[in-house]
Coordinates of C-alpha atoms in Angstrom, one line a residue:
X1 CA -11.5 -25.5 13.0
X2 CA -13.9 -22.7 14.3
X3 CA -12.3 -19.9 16.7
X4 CA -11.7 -21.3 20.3
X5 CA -9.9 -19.3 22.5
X6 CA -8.0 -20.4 25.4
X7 CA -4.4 -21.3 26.2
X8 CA -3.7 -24.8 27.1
X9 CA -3.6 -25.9 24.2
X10 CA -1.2 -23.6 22.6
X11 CA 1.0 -23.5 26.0
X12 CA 2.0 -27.3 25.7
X13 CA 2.9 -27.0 21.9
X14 CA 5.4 -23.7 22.5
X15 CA 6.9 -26.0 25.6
X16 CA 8.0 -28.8 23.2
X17 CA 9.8 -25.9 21.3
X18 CA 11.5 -24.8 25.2
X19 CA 8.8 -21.8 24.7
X20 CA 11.0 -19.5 22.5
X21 CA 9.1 -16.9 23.8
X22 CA 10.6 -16.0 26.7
X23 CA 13.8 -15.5 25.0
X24 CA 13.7 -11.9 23.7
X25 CA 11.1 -8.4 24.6
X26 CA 7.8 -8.5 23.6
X27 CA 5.3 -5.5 23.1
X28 CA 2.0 -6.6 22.9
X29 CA -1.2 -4.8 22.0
X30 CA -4.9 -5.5 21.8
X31 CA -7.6 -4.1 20.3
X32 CA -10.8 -3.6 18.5
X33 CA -9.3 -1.1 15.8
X34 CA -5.8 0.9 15.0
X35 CA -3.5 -2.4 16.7
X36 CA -2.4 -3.3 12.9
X37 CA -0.8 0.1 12.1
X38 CA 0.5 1.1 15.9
X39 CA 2.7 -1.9 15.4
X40 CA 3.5 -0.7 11.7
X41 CA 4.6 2.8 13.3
X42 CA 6.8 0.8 15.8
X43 CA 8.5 -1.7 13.7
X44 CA 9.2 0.4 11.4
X45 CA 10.6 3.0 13.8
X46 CA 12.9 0.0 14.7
X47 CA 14.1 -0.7 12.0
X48 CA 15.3 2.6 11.0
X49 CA 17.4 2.2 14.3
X50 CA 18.9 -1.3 13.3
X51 CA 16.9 -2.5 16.1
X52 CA 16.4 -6.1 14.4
X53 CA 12.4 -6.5 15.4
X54 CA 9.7 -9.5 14.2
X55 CA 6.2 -8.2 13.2
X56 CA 3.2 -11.0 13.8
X57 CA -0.3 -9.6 13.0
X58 CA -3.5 -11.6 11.6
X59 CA -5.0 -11.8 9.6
X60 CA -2.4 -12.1 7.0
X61 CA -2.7 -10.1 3.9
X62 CA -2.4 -11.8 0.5
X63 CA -0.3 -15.0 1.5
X64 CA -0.2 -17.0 5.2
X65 CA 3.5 -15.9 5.4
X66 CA 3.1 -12.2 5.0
X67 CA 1.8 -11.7 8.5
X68 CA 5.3 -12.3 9.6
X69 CA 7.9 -9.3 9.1
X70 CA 11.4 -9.2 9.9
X71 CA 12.6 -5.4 10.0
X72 CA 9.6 -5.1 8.4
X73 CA 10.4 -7.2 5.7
X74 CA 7.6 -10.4 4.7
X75 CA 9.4 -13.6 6.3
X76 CA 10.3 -15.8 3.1
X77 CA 7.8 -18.2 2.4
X78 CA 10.5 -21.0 1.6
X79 CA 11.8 -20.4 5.5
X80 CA 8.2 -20.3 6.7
X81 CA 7.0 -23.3 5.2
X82 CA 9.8 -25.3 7.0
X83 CA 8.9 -23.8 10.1
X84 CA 5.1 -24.2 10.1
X85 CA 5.2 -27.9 9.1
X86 CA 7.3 -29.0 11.6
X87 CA 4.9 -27.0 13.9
X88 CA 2.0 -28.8 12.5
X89 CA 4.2 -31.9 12.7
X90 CA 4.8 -32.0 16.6
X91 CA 1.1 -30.5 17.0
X92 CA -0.1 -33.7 15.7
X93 CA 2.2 -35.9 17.1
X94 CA 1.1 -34.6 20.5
X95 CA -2.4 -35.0 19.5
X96 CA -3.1 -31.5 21.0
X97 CA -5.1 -30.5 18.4
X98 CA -4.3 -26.6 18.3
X99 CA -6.5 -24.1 15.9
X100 CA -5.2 -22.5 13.1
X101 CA -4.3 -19.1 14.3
X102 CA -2.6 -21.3 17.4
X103 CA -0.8 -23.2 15.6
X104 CA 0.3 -19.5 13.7
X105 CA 1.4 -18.5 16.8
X106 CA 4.1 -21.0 17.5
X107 CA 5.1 -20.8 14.5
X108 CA 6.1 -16.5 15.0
X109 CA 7.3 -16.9 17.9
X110 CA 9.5 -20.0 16.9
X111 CA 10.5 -17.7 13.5
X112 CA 11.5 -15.1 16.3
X113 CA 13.8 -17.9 18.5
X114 CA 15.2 -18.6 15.0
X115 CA 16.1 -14.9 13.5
X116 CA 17.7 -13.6 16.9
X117 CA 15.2 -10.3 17.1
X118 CA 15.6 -8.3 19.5
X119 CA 12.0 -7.2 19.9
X120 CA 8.6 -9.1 18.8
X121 CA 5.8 -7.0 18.2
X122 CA 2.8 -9.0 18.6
X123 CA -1.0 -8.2 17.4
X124 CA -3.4 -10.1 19.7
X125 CA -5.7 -12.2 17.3
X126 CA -9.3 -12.0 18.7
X127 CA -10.0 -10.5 22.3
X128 CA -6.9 -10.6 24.8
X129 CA -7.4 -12.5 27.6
X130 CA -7.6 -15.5 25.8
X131 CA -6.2 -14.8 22.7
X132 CA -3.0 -17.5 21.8
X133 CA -0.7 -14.8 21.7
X134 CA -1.5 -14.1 25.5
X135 CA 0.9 -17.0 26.7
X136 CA 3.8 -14.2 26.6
X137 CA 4.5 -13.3 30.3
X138 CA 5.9 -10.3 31.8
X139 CA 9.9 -9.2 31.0
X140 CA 12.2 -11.4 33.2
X141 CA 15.3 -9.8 32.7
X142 CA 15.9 -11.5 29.7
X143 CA 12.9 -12.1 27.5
X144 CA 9.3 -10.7 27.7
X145 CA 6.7 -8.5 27.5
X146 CA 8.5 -4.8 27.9
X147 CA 5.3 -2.8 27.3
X148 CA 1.4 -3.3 26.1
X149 CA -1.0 -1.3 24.3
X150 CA -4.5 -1.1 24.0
X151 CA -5.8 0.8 20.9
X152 CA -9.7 1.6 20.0
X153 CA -12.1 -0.6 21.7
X154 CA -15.4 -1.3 19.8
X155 CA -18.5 -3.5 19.4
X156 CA -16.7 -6.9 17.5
X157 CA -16.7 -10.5 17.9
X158 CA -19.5 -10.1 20.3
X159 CA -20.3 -13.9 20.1
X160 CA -16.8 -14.3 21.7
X161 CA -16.3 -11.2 23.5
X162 CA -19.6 -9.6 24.7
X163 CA -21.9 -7.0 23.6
X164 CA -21.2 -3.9 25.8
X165 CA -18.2 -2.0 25.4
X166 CA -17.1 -2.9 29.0
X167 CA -17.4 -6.5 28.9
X168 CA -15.1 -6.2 25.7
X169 CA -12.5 -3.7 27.0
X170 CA -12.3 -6.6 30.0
X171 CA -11.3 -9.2 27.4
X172 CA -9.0 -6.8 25.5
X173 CA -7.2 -5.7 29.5
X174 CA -6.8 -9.4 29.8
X175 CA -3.2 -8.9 28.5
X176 CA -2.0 -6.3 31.1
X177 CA 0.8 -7.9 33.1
X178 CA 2.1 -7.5 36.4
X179 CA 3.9 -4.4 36.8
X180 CA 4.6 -3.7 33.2
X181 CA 4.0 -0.7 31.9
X182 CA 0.4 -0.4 29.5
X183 CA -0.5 2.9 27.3
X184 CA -4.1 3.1 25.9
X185 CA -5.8 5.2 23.0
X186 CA -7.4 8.4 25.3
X187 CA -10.1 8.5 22.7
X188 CA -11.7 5.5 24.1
X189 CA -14.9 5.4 25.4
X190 CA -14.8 6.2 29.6
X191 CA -16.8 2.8 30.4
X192 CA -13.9 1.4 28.5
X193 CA -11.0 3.3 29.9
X194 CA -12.4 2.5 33.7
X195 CA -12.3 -0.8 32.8
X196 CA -8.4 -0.5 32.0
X197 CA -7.5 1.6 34.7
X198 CA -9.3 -0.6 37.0
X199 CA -7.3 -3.8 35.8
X200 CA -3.7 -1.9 35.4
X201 CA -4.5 -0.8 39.1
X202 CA -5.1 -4.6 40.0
X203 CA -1.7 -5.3 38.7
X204 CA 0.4 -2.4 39.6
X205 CA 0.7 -1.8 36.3
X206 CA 2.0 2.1 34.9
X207 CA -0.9 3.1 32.8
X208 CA -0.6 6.2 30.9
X209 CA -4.0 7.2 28.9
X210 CA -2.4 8.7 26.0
X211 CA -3.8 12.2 24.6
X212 CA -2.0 13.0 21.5
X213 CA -0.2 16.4 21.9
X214 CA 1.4 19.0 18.8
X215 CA 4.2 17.3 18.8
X216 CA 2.4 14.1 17.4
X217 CA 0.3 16.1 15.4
X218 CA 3.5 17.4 13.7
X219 CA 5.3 14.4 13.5
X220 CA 2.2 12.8 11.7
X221 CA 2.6 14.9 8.8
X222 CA 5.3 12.5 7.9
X223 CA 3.0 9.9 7.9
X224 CA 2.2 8.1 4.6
X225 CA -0.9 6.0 6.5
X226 CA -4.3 8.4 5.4
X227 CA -7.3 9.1 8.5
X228 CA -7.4 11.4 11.4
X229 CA -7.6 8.0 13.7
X230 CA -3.9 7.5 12.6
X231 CA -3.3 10.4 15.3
X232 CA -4.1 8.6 18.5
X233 CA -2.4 5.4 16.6
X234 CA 0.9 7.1 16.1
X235 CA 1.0 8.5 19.8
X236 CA 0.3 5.0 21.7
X237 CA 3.1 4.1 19.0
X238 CA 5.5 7.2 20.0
X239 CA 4.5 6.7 23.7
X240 CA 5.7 2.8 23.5
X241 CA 9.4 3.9 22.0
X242 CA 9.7 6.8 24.7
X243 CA 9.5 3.6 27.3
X244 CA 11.9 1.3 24.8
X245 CA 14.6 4.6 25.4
X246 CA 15.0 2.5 28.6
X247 CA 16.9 -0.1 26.8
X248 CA 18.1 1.8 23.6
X249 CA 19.0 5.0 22.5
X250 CA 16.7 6.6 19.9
X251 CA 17.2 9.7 17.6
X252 CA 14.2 12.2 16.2
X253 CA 15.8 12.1 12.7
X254 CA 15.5 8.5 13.0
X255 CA 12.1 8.4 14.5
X256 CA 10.5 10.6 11.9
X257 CA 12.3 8.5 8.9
X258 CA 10.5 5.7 10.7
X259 CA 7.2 7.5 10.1
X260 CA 8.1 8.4 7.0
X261 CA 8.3 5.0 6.4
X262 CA 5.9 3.0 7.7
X263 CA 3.3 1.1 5.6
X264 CA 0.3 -1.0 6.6
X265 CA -1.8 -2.8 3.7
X266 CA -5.3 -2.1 3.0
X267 CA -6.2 0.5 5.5
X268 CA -7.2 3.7 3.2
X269 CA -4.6 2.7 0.7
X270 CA -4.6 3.8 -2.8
X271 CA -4.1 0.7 -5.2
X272 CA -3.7 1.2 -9.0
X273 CA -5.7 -1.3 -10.9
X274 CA -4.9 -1.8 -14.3
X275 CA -7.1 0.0 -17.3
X276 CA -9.2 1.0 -14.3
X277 CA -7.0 3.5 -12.3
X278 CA -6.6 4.4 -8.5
X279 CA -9.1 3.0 -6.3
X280 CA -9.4 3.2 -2.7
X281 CA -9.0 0.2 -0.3
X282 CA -10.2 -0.2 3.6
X283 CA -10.6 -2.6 5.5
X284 CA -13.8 -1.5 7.3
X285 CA -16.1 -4.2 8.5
X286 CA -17.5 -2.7 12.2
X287 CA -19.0 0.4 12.9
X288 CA -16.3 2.5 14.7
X289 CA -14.3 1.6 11.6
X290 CA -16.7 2.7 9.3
X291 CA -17.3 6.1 10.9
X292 CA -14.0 7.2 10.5
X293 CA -13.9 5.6 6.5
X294 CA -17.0 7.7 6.4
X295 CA -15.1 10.7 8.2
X296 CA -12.4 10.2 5.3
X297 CA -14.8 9.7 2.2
X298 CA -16.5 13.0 3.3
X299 CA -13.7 15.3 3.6
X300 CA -11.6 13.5 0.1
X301 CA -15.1 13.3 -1.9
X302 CA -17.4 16.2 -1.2
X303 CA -19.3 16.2 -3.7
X304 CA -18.9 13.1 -6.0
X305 CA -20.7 10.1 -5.7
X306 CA -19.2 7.1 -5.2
X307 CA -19.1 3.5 -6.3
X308 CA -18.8 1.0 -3.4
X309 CA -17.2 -2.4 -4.0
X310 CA -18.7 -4.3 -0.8
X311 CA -17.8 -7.8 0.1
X312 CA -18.9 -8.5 4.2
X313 CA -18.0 -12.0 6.3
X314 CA -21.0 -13.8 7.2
X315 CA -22.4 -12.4 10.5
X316 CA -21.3 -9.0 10.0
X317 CA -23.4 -6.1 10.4
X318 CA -24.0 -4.6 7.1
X319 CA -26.6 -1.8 8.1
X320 CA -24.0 -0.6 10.7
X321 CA -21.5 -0.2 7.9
X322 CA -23.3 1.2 5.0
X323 CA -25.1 4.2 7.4
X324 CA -22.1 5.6 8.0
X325 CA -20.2 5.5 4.6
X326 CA -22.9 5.7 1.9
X327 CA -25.1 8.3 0.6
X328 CA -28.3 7.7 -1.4
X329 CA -26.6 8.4 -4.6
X330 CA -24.1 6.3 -4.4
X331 CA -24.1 2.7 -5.8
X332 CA -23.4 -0.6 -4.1
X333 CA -21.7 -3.1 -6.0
X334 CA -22.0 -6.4 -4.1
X335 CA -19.0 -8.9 -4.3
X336 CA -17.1 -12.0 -3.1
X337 CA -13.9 -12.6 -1.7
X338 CA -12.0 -15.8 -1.9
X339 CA -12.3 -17.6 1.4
X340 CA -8.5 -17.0 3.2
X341 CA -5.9 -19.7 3.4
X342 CA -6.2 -21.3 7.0
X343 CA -9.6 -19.9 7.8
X344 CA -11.6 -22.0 7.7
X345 CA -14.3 -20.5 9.9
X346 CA -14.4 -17.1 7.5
X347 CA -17.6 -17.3 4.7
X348 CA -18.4 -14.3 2.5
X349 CA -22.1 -13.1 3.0
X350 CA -23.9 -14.2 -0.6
X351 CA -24.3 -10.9 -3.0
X352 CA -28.0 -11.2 -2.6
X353 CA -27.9 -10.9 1.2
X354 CA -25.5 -7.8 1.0
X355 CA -28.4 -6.2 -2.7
X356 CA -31.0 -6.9 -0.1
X357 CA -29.6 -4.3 2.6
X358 CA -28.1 -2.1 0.5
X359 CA -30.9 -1.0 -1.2
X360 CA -32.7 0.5 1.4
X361 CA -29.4 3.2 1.6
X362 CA -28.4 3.7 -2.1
X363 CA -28.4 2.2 -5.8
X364 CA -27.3 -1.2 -6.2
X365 CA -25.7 -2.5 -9.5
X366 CA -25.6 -6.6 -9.6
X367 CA -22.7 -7.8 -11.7
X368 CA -23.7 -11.0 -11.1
X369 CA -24.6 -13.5 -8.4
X370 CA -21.6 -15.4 -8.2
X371 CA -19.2 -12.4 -8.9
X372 CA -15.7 -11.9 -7.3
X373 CA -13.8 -8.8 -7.1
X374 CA -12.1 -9.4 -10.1
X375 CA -15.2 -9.4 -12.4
X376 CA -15.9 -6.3 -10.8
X377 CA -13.4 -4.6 -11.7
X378 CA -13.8 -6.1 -15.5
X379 CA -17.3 -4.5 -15.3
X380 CA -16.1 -1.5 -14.4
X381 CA -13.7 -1.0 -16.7
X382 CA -16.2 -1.0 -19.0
X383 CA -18.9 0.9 -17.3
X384 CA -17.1 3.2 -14.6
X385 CA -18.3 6.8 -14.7
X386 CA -15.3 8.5 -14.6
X387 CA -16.1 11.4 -12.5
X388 CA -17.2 8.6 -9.2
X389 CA -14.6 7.2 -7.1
X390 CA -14.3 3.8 -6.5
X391 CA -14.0 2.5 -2.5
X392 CA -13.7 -1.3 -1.7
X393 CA -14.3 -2.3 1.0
X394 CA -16.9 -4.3 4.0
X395 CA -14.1 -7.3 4.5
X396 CA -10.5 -6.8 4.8
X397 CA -10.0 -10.5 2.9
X398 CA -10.9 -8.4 -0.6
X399 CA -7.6 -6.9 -0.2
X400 CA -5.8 -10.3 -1.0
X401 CA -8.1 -10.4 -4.2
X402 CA -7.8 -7.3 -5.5
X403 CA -3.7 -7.2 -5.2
X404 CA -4.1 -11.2 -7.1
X405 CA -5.9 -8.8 -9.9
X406 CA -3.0 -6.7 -10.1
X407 CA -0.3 -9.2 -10.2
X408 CA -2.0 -10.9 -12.6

């Protein structure tokens, strides 16, 4: 079924499962951009401290089970299978009809119950203050949220969320809890930021606005994630573990192995494609994403002119992408992505929607009307100029269909 936030529903199915949410710490974060790979820096900080931690972030990557991690580790899809039916099982039984990404939920924070974590880290969905995931409540001694964060806000979802910045940053404060600490991206927007402090203030909640200092910027040279955004990511991140040193002991060695190690799929990732080569991956699909893909593509490709593999969701704002990542010799290369597993509400924009914009900001090449990434990169094995860099991106749901290719 279509998105439709709210938490009734989703309340009722985790009490028939004696809401196994409450039963360990929870750090929760929100936000239009950067959310995905804070909790990457976290968990995997964690789990170079034998911290045992659960990962749950949407969408999911290539298969429904991946967006589960354990010591950031994909859940098995065997296990998750068992789980997810029995979820589906008692969410029909109860006739309470819960969405997709709702019944997802229960089924993390049931996995989490199950595997004894100490910590969850938890990716709100769409929004905040109505998102599923927002049923967690504050620590209680026992389980909990410890901490939230809130990462860069931007213009997205505004059929669900608003369309200023303020109203946005109001649905994304939503999961602020009474008196538990919250640390946001400093690189916000103030409109946004006021709108934070104003809520934490509400709730006696410790806000810190977090301004990366040297020592982030030197411990993000051990980071493998690529972007200058990864900088206020990694601070909220480093900020978040400074608070967890209430409950556990942490060591720099540790933390900077944890850096080291940390991966999060299809942001700016380099993925080799047979016969074809390296190829560049993002997930870009709103504007303050694509300025900083654009940042990166200027600074890594100077001079060359690239070839854009572009796939968008229907309703997206394809102008707002393309101005700020392609130049007028560059060439478009429209695709399709395969539509995800348990989204059903997610259509690809048709390849003569996405021609019809393009080509008022570059070249466009038309594999054909009905082509998916793969026959993309068939054509382009036979036709790629060497000397231009390909860049997928416009939809993170090509990333699923592009690693397919590869396994394949």
């Amino acid at each position: 079924m279509p998105i439709d936030l709210g938490l009734t529903r989703v309340a009722r199915l985790l009490s028939h499962f004696n809401n196994p949410h409450l039963k360990y710490k929870s750090i929760h974060v929100a936000g239009t951009n950067g959310k995905g790979s804070t909790l990457a820096y976290i968990s995997s900080i964690l789990t170079q401290h034998r911290l045992r931690n659960g990962k749950f972030t949407s969408p999911h990557m290539v298969e429904l089970n991946d967006c589960i991690t354990i010591d950031n580790e994909t859940y098995s899809q065997s296990k998750f299978d068992v789980i997810n039916r029995n979820v589906l099982h008692v969410d029909k039984e109860l006739q309470l009809k819960c969405t997709e990404f709702e019944i997802l939920t229960v089924t993390a924070f049931k996995i989490f119950e199950l595997e004894k974590v100490e910590m969850a880290l938890i990716e709100v969905g769409v929004g905040g203050r109505l998102d599923a995931t927002n049923v967690l409540d504050a620590f209680n001694g026992e389980g909990g949220v410890v901490a939230t964060g809130i990462t860069k806000i931007g213009i997205d979802h505004e059929g669900l969320l608003g369309n200023t910045i303020e109203q946005i940053a109001q649905e994304k404060a939503g999961i602020l809890k009474l008196g538990i600490p919250c640390f946001t991206d400093g690189s916000n927007k103030e409109e946004a930021l006021q709108v934070i402090k104003d809520k934490a203030k509400s709730l006696h909640c410790p806000l810190e606005v977090v301004v990366p200092n040297e020592d982030d910027r030197d411990l993000l040279r051990s980071s493998p994630l690529k972007g200058e955004y990864q900088l206020s990511n990694l601070a909220v991140a480093l900020r978040i573990i400074e608070l967890l040193r209430t409950f556990y002991t942490f060591s720099r060695d540790q933390t900077i192995a944890g850096i080291r190690n940390t991966h999060w799929p299809g942001r700016l990732e380099s993925l080799d494609i047979p016969e074809l080569g390296d190829i560049l991956i993002d997930g870009a699909h709103n504007k303050d994403a694509a300025v900083e893909l654009g940042r990166y593509l200027k600074s890594t490709y100077p001079a060359e002119n690239i070839t854009f593999v572009v796939g968008m969701t229907k309703g997206k704002n394809l102008s707002s992408l393309l101005t700020h990542i392609v130049r007028k010799d560059d060439t478009v290369i429209p695709t399709l992505f395969h539509q995800p597993d348990q989204m059903p509400w997610i259509y690809c924009e048709s390849i003569k929607k996405i021609s019809e914009v393009a080509k008022s900001f570059c070249r466009v090449k038309i594999v054909s009307q009905e082509a998916y990434i793969s026959d993309v990169f068939r054509y382009l094995k036979e036709n790629r100029d060497a000397s231009s860099p390909v860049v997928v991106c416009g939809s993170l749901y090509l990333y699923a269909d592009a690693v397919k290719w590869i396994n394949q």
